[in-house]
Coordinates of C-alpha atoms in Angstrom, one line a residue:
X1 CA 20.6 0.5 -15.0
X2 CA 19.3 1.7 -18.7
X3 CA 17.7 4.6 -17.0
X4 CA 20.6 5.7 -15.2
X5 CA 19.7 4.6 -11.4
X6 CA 22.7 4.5 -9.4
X7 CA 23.1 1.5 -7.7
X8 CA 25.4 0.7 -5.3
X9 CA 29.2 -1.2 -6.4
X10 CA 31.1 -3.0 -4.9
X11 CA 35.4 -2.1 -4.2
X12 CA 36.0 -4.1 -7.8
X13 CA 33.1 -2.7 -9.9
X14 CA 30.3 -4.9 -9.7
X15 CA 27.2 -4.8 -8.8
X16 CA 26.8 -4.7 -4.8
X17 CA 23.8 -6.6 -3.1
X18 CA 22.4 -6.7 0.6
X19 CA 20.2 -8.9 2.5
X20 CA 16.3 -7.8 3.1
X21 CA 13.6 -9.2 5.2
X22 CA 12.8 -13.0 4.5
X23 CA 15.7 -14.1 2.7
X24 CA 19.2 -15.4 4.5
X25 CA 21.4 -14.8 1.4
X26 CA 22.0 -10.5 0.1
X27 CA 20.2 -11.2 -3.1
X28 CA 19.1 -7.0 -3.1
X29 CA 20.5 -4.3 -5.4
X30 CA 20.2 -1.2 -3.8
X31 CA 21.1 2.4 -4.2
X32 CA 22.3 3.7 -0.6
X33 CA 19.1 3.8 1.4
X34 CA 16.8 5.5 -0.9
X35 CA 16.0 2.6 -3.9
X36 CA 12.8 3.2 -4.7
X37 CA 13.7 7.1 -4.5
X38 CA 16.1 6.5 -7.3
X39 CA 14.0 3.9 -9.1
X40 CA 11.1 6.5 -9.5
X41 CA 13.6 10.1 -10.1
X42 CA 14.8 7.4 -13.2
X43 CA 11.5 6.2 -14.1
X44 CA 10.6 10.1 -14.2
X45 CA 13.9 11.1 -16.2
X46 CA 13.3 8.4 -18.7
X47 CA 9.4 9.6 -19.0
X48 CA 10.6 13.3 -19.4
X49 CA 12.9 12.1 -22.1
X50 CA 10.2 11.2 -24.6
X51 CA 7.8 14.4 -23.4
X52 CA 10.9 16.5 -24.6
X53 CA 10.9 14.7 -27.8
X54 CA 7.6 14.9 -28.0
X55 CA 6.3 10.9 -28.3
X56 CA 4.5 12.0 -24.7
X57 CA 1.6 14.7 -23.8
X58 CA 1.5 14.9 -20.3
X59 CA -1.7 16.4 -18.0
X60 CA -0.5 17.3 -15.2
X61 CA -3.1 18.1 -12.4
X62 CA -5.4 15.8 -14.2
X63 CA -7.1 13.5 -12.0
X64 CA -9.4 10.5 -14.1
X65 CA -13.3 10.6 -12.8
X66 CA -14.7 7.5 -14.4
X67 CA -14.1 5.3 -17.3
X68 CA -15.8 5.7 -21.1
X69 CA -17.3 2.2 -21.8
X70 CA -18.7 1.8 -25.6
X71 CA -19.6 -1.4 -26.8
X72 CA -18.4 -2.9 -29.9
X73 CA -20.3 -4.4 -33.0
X74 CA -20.7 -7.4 -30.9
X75 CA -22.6 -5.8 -28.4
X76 CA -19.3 -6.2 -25.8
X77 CA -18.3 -3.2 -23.8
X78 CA -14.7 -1.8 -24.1
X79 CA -12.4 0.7 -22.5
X80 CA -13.2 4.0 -24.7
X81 CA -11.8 6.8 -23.3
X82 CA -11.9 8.5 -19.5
X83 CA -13.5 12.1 -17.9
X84 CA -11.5 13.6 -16.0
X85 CA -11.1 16.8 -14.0
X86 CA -8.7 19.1 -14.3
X87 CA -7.5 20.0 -11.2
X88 CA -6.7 23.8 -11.8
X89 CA -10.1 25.2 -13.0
X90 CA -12.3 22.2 -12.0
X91 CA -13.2 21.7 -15.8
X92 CA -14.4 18.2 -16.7
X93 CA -12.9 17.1 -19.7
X94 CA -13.2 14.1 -22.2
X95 CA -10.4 11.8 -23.5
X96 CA -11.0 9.0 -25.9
X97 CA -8.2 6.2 -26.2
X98 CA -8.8 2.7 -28.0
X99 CA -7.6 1.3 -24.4
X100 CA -7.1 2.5 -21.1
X101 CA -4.0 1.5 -19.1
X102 CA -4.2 2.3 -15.4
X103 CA -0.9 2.3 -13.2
X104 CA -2.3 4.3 -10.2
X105 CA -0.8 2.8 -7.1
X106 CA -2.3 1.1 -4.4
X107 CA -4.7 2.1 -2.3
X108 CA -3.6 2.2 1.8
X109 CA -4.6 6.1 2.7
X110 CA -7.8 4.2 2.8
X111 CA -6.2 3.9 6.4
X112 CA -5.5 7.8 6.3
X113 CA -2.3 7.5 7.9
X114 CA 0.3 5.8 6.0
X115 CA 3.6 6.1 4.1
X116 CA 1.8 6.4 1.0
X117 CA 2.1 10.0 -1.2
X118 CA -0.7 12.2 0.5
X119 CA -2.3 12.2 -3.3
X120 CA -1.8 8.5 -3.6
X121 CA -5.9 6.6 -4.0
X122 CA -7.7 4.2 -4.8
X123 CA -10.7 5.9 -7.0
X124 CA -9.2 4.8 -10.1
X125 CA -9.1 1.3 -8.7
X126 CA -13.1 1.8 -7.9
X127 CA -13.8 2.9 -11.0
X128 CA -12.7 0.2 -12.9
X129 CA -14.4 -2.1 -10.2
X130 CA -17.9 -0.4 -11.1
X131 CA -17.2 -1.2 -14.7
X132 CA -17.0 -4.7 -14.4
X133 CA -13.3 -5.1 -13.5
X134 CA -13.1 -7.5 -10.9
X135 CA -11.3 -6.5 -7.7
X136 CA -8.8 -9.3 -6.0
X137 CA -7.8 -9.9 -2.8
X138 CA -8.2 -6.6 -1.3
X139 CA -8.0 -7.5 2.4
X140 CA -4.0 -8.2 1.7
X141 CA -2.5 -5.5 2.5
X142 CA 1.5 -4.9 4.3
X143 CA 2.5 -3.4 7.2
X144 CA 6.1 -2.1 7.1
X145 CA 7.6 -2.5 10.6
X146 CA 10.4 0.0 10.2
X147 CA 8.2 3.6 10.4
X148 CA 8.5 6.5 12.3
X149 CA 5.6 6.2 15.1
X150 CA 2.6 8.4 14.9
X151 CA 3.4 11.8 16.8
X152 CA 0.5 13.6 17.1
X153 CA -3.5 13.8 16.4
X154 CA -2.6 16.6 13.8
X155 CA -0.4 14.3 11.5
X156 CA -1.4 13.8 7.5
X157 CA 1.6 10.8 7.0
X158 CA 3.8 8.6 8.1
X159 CA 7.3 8.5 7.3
X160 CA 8.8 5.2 5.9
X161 CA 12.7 4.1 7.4
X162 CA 14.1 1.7 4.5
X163 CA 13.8 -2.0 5.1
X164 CA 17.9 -2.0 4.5
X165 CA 18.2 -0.8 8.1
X166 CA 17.6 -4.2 9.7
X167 CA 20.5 -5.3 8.1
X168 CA 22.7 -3.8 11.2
X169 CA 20.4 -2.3 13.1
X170 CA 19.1 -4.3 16.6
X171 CA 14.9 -4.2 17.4
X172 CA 14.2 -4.7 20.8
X173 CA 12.4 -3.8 23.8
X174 CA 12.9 -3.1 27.8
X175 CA 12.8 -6.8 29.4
X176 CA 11.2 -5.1 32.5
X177 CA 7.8 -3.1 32.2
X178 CA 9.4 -1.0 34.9
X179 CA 11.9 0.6 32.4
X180 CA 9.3 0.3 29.5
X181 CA 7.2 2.3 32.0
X182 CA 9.6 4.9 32.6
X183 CA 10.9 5.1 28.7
X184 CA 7.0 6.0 28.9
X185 CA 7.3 8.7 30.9
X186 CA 10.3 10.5 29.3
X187 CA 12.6 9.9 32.7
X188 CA 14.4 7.6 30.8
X189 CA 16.3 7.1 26.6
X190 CA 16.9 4.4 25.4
X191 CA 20.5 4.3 25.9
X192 CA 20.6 4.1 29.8
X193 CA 18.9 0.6 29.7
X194 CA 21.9 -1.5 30.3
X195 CA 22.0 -4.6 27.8
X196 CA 21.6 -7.3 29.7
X197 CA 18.0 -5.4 30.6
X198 CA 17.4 -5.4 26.9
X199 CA 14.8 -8.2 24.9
X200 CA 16.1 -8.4 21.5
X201 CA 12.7 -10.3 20.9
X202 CA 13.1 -10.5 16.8
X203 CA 16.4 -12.8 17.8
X204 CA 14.6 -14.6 20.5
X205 CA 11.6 -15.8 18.9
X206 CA 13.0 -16.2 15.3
X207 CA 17.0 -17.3 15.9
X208 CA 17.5 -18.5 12.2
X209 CA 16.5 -14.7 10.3
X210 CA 16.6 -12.7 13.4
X211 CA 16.3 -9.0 12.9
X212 CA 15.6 -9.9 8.6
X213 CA 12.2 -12.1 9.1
X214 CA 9.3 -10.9 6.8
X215 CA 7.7 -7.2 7.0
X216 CA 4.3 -8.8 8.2
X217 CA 6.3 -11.4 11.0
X218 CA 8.4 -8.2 12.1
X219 CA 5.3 -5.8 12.8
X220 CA 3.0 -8.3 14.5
X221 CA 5.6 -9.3 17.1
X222 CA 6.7 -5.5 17.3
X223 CA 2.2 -5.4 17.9
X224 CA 2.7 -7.7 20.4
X225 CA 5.5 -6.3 22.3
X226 CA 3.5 -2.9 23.1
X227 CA 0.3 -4.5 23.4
X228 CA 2.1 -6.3 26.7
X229 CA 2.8 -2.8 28.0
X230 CA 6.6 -3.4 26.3
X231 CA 6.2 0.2 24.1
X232 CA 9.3 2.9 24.2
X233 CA 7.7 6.1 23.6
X234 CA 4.8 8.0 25.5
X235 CA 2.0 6.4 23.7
X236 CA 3.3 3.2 23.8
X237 CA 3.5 2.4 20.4
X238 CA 6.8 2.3 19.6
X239 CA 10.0 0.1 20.0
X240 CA 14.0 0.7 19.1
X241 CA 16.1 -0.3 16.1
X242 CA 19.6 -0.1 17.7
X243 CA 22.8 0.6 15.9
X244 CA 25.0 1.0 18.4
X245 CA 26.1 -2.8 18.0
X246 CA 27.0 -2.1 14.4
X247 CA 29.0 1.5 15.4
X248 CA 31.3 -0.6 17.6
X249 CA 32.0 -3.4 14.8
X250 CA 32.1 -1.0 12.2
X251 CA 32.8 2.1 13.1
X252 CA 30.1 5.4 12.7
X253 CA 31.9 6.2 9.5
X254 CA 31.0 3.3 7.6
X255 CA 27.1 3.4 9.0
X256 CA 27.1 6.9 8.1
X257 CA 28.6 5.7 4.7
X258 CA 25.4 2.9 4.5
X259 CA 22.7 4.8 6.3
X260 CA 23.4 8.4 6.7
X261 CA 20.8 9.8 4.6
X262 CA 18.0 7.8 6.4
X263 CA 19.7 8.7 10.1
X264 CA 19.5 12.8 8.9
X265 CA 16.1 12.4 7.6
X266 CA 15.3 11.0 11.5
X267 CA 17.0 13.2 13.2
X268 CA 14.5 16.0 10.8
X269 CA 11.5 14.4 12.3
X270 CA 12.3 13.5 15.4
X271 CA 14.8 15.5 16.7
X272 CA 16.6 13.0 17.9
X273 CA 20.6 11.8 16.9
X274 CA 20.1 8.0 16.0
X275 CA 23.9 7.9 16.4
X276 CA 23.8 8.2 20.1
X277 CA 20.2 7.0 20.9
X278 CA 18.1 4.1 19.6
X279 CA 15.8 4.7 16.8
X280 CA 12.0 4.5 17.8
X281 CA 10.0 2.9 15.0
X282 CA 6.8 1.1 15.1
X283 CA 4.5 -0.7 12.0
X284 CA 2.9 1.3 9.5
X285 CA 0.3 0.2 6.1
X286 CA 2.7 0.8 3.1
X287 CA 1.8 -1.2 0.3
X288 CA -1.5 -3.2 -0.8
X289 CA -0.6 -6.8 -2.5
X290 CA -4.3 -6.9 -3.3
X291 CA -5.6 -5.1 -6.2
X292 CA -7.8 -5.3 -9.5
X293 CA -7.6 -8.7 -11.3
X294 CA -5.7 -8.8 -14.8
X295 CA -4.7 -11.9 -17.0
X296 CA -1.4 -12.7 -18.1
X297 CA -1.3 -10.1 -20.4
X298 CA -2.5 -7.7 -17.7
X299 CA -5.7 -7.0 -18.9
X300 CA -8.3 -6.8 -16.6
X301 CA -12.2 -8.9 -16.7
X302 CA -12.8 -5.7 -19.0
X303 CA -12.4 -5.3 -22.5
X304 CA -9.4 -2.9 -23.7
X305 CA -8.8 -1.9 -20.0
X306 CA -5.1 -2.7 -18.6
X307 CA -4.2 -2.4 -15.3
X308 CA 0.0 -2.2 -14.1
X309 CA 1.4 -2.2 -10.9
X310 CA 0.3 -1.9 -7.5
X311 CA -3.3 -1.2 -9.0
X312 CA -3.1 -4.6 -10.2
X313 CA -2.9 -8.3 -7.5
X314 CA -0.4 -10.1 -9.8
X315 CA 2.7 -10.6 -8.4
X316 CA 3.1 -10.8 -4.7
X317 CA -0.2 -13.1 -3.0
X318 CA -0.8 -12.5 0.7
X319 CA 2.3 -10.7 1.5
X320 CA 5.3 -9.1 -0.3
X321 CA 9.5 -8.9 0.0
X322 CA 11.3 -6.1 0.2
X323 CA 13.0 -4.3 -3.3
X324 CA 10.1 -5.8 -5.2
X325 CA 7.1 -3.0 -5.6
X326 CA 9.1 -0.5 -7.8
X327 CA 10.3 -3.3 -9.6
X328 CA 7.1 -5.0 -10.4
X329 CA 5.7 -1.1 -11.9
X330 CA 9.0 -1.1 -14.0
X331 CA 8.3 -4.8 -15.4
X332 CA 5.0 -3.7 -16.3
X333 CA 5.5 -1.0 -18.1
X334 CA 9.0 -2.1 -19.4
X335 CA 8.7 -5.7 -20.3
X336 CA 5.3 -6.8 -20.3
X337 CA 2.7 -4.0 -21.4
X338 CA 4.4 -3.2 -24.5
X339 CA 4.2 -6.5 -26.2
X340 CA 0.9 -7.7 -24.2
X341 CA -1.0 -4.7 -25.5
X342 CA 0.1 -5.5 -29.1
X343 CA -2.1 -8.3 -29.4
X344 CA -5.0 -6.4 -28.2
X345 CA -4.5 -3.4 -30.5
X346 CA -3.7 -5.7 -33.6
X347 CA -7.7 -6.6 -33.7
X348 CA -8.5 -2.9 -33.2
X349 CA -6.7 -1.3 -36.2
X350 CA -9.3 -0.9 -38.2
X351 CA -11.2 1.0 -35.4
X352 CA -11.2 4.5 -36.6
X353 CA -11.0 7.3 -33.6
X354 CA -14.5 7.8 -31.9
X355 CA -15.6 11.5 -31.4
X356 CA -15.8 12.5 -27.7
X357 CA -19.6 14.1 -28.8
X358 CA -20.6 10.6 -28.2
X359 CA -23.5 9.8 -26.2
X360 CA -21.5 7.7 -24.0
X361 CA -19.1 10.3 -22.9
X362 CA -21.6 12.8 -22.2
X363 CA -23.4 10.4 -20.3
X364 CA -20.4 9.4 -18.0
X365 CA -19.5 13.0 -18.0
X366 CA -23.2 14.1 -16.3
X367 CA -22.9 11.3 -14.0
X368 CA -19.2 12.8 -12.6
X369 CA -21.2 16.4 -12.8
X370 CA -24.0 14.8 -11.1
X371 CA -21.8 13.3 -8.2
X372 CA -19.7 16.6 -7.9
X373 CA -23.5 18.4 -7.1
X374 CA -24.7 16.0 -4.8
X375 CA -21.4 16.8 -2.4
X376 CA -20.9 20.4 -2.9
X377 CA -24.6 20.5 -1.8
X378 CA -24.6 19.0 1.4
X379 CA -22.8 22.1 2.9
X380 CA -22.5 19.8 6.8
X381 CA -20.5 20.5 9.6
X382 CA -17.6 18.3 9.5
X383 CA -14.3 18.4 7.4
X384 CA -13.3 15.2 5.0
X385 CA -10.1 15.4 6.8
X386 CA -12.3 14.9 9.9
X387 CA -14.3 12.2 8.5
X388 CA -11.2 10.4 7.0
X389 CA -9.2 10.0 10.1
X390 CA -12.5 8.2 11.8
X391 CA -12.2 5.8 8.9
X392 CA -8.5 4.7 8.9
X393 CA -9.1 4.4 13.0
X394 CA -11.8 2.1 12.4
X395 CA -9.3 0.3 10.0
X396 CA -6.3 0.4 11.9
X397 CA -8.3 -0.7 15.0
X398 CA -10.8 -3.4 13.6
X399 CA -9.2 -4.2 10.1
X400 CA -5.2 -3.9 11.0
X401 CA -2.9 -6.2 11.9
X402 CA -4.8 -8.4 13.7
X403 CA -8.2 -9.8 12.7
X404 CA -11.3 -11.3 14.1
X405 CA -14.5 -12.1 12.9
X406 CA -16.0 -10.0 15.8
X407 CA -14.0 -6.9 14.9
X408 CA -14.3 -7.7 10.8
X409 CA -18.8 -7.3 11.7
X410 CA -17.6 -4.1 13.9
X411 CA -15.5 -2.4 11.2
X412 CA -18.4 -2.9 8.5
X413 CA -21.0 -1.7 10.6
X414 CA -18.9 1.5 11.5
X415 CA -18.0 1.7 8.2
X416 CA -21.6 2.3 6.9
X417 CA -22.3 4.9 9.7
X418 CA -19.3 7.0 8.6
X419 CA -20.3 6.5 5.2
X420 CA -24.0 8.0 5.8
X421 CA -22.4 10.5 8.0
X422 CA -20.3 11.8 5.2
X423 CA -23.3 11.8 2.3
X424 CA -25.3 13.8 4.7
X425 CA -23.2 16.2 7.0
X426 CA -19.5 16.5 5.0
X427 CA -18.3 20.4 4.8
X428 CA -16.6 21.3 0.7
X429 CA -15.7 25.0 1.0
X430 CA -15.3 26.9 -2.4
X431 CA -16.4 26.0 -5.7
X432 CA -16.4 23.0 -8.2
X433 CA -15.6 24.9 -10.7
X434 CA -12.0 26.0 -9.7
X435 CA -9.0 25.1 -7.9
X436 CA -10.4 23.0 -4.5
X437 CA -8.3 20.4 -2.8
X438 CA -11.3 19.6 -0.3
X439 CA -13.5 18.3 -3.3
X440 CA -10.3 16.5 -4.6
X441 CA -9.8 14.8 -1.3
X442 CA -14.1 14.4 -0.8
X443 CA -14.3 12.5 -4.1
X444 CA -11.4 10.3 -2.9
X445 CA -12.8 9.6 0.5
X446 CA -16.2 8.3 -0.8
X447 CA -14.1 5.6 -2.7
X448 CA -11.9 5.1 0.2
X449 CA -15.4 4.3 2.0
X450 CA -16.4 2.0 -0.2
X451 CA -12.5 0.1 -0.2
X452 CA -12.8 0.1 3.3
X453 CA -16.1 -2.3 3.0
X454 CA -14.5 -4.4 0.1
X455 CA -11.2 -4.9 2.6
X456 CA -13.7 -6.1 5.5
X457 CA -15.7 -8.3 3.8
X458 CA -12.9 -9.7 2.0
X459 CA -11.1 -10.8 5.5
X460 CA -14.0 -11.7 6.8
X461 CA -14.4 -14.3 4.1
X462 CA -10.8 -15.7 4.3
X463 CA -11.1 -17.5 7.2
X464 CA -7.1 -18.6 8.0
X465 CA -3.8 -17.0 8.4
X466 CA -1.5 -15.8 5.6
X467 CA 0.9 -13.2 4.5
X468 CA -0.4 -9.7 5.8
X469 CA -4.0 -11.1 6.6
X470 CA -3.8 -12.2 10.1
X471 CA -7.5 -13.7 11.6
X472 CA -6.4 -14.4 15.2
X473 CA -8.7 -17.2 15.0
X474 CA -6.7 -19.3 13.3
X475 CA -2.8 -19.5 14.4
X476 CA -0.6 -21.9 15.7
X477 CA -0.1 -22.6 19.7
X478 CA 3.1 -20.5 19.3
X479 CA 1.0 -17.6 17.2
X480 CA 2.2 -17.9 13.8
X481 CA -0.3 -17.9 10.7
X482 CA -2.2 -20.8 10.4
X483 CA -3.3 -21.1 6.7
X484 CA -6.0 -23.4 5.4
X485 CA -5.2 -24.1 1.9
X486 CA -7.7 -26.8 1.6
X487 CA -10.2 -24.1 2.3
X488 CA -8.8 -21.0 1.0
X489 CA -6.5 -21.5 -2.0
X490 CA -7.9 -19.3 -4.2
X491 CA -8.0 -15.7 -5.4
X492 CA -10.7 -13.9 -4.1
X493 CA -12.4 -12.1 -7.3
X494 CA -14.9 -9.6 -5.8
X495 CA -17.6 -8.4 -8.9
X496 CA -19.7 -5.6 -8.1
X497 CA -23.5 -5.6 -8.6
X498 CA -24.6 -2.3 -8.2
X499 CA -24.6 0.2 -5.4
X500 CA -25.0 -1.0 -1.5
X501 CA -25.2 -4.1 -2.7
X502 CA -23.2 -7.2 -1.9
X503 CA -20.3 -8.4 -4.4
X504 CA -19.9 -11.6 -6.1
X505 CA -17.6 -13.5 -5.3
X506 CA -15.8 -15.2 -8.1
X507 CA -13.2 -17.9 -6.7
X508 CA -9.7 -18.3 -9.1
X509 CA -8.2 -21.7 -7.9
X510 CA -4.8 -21.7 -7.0
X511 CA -3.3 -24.7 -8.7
X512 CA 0.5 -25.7 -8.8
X513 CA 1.9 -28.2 -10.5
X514 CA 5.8 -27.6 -10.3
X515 CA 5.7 -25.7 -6.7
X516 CA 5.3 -27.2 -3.3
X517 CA 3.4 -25.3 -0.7
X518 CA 4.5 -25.1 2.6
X519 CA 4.3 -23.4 5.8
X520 CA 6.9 -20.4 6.3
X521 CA 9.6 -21.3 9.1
X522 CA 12.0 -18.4 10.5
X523 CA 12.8 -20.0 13.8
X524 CA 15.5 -22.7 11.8

């Protein structure tokens, strides 16, 4: 509210709430269909606020390289400083800071296609990792069930529908394969299957939360639906959200009132009018619960380096609600950084500012150099963009919503071939020392390699059911997660030891004393 988002009221004034997946009761502020829209065009109008009165210096088209570790009169390394390119001329540049706070999102395009921002990464995440941050959980990552299905072989995203539309809108799916088949086919829309022909499966299987159960319930059993043949558009991958229920109780006006925005922005992409036909959606990776490790004070297993955000595991376990992401970002840097970091920086006062002549920055700065040569030299045939997309389908395929050991030793064998294939045959046109989106994208997809492993291993080593990890070895008879917390109740700290080598793994113990644990039930 301080920073002026616009959030929904209700007739009298007040505050206005909805429902979202997992919870029975509207416990949601919102703004129309596009909160975390708002939340960030606020977050960005409060930032620009203090660059105009001159507390902030941004660097825009900056993008970090690596971290500056120097180690203190105890001989303990700290967060110094970063290198980083700038984006514009390709100039390396050094920064020194007495800490380093990172808030740089999650890191899904490791999937290439998601509904992540096309410049959205994980290298910053890896570089902290290679410093001695440890890296948490990073097999947990969610699967929004509400996207616009993949369209073509040429696509670079995915488009995200807002969770808010299961709040009217009806999933389901052709009761008869021979209508799926001919939805298939194009002879077919939606709207000429006749509803008694229809399986609204979400209401079937879960009677209690219906249409509103969990982002990682909703796309498995959407999964499930097309892998039976039960899939709406011509690949197959695809089922409807329905509003026509909620334009006969409520009339079009008032959906167009809740969900007009998001129903234009379809009918954009698709071509489609969701007022008179069912929407096609199908699951999409979105966010990525896991993340580097940080302590209460969100500091991470390094020395003067802090880590907000998505970047960081804290808040959300194997799976996340819906309205919480944005929020958690704003906490951090709102309520929690700014008094956290105090007590860090209190005990470096007397630390005078360290000249970026160092020997330290111009040794991480000829290692960034060094890395930059070694891939504008390989001068090989095939594009990142080419070499990316065979990543995120051997993620999608082996590493996606459903998990087995079998396909876990699969992914991380096909994951080491595409990552020899890209150090020894990836194309960079241009120079390094100018504008160049393919080096950009090149830098970020030989971290997005190295993720990929870290997510596969990971899964591999949790060895039950829970959240958005889902090992199909271990569910129930009616194919729900089947957790083992006797086993498995523990954050998964993965410490790097050096290049193609295996990680540590450091085990955090989960240990509640005020909270009962107990298996999620949507069915009652």
């Amino acid at each position: 509210m301080a920073q002026g988002v616009p959030f929904a009221r209700e007739y009298g004034g007040l505050l206005d709430n909805r429902s979202f997946g997992g919870a029975q009761v509207s416990r949601t502020f919102y703004a129309k269909g596009q909160t975390g829209q708002q939340l960030l065009l606020g977050a960005y109008s409060a930032l620009s606020r203090q660059i105009g009165k001159g507390k902030v210096k941004m660097y825009t088209r900056y993008e970090m390289l690596d971290i500056v570790m120097i180690k203190d009169e105890n001989g303990e390394p700290r967060a110094r400083g970063i290198i980083a390119r700038n984006l514009v001329t390709g100039r390396i540049e050094r920064f020194f800071a007495h800490a380093v706070v990172i808030g740089s999102g999650g890191y899904g395009n490791t999937f290439f296609l998601s509904t992540n921002a096309m410049a959205s990464n994980g290298s910053a995440a890896m570089q902290m990792y290679r410093h001695g941050a440890y890296f948490a959980n990073p097999c947990f990552a969610q699967i929004h069930p509400t996207c616009i299905p993949k369209h073509g072989d040429f696509q670079s995203k995915l488009t995200l529908m807002s969770e808010s539309l299961r709040n009217d809108g009806r999933i389901w799916v052709p009761k008869k394969l021979e209508d799926a088949k001919r939805l298939q086919a194009g002879e077919i829309k939606g709207r000429d299957i006749p509803e008694e022909d229809r399986d609204y499966y979400l209401e079937r299987r879960y009677p209690a939360f219906g249409n509103l159960v969990p982002r990682d319930v909703a796309s498995r059993a959407a999964k499930e639906r097309c892998d039976a043949g039960y899939g709406v558009n011509n690949t197959g991958l695809a089922v409807f959200l329905d509003f026509s229920d909620a334009i006969k109780r409520l009339g079009k006006d008032v959906v167009a009132q809740k969900y007009g925005n998001l129903f234009q922005m379809y009918e954009k992409i698709v071509d489609e009018n969701p007022y008179e036909n069912p929407m096609m959606i199908f699951p999409a990776i979105h966010y990525t619960m896991g993340g580097i490790w940080v302590d209460y004070e969100l500091q991470t297993s390094v020395k003067g380096l802090f880590c907000i955000g998505e970047a960081n595991f804290s808040d959300h376990g194997a799976n996340r609600l819906g309205a919480s992401a944005l929020m958690q970002g704003l906490a951090d840097g709102y309520f929690v950084l700014p008094y956290t970091i105090q007590n860090y920086l209190a005990d470096q006062i007397g630390v005078p500012r360290m000249s970026t002549d160092r020997p330290e920055f111009a040794e991480a700065e000829k290692a960034v150099q060094a890395k930059i040569d070694k891939l504008m030299a390989i001068q090989g045939t095939e594009s990142v963009d080419t070499i990316h997309k065979r990543l995120g389908l051997v993620m999608w395929d082996f590493v996606g919503m459903g998990r087995t050991a079998e396909s876990l030793k699969t992914a991380l064998a096909k994951i080491e071939e595409i990552k020899k294939d890209f150090w020894s045959n990836v194309y960079i046109p241009g120079k390094a020392d100018a504008l160049n989106n393919e080096l950009e994208k090149a830098l970020r997809l030989a971290d997005f390699i190295e993720i990929g492993k870290l997510m596969a291993l990971d899964a591999l080593n949790r060895e039950e059911s829970c959240g958005g990890h889902f090992r199909e070895e271990y569910q129930t008879e009616e194919g729900e997660a089947l957790r083992q917390d006797d086993k498995f109740s523990y954050v998964a700290c993965w410490h790097y030891l050096g290049e193609d080598k295996e990680p540590e793994l450091i085990k955090e113990p989960l240990d509640y004393e005020f909270t009962e644990r107990k298996t999620r039930n949507y069915k009652s």
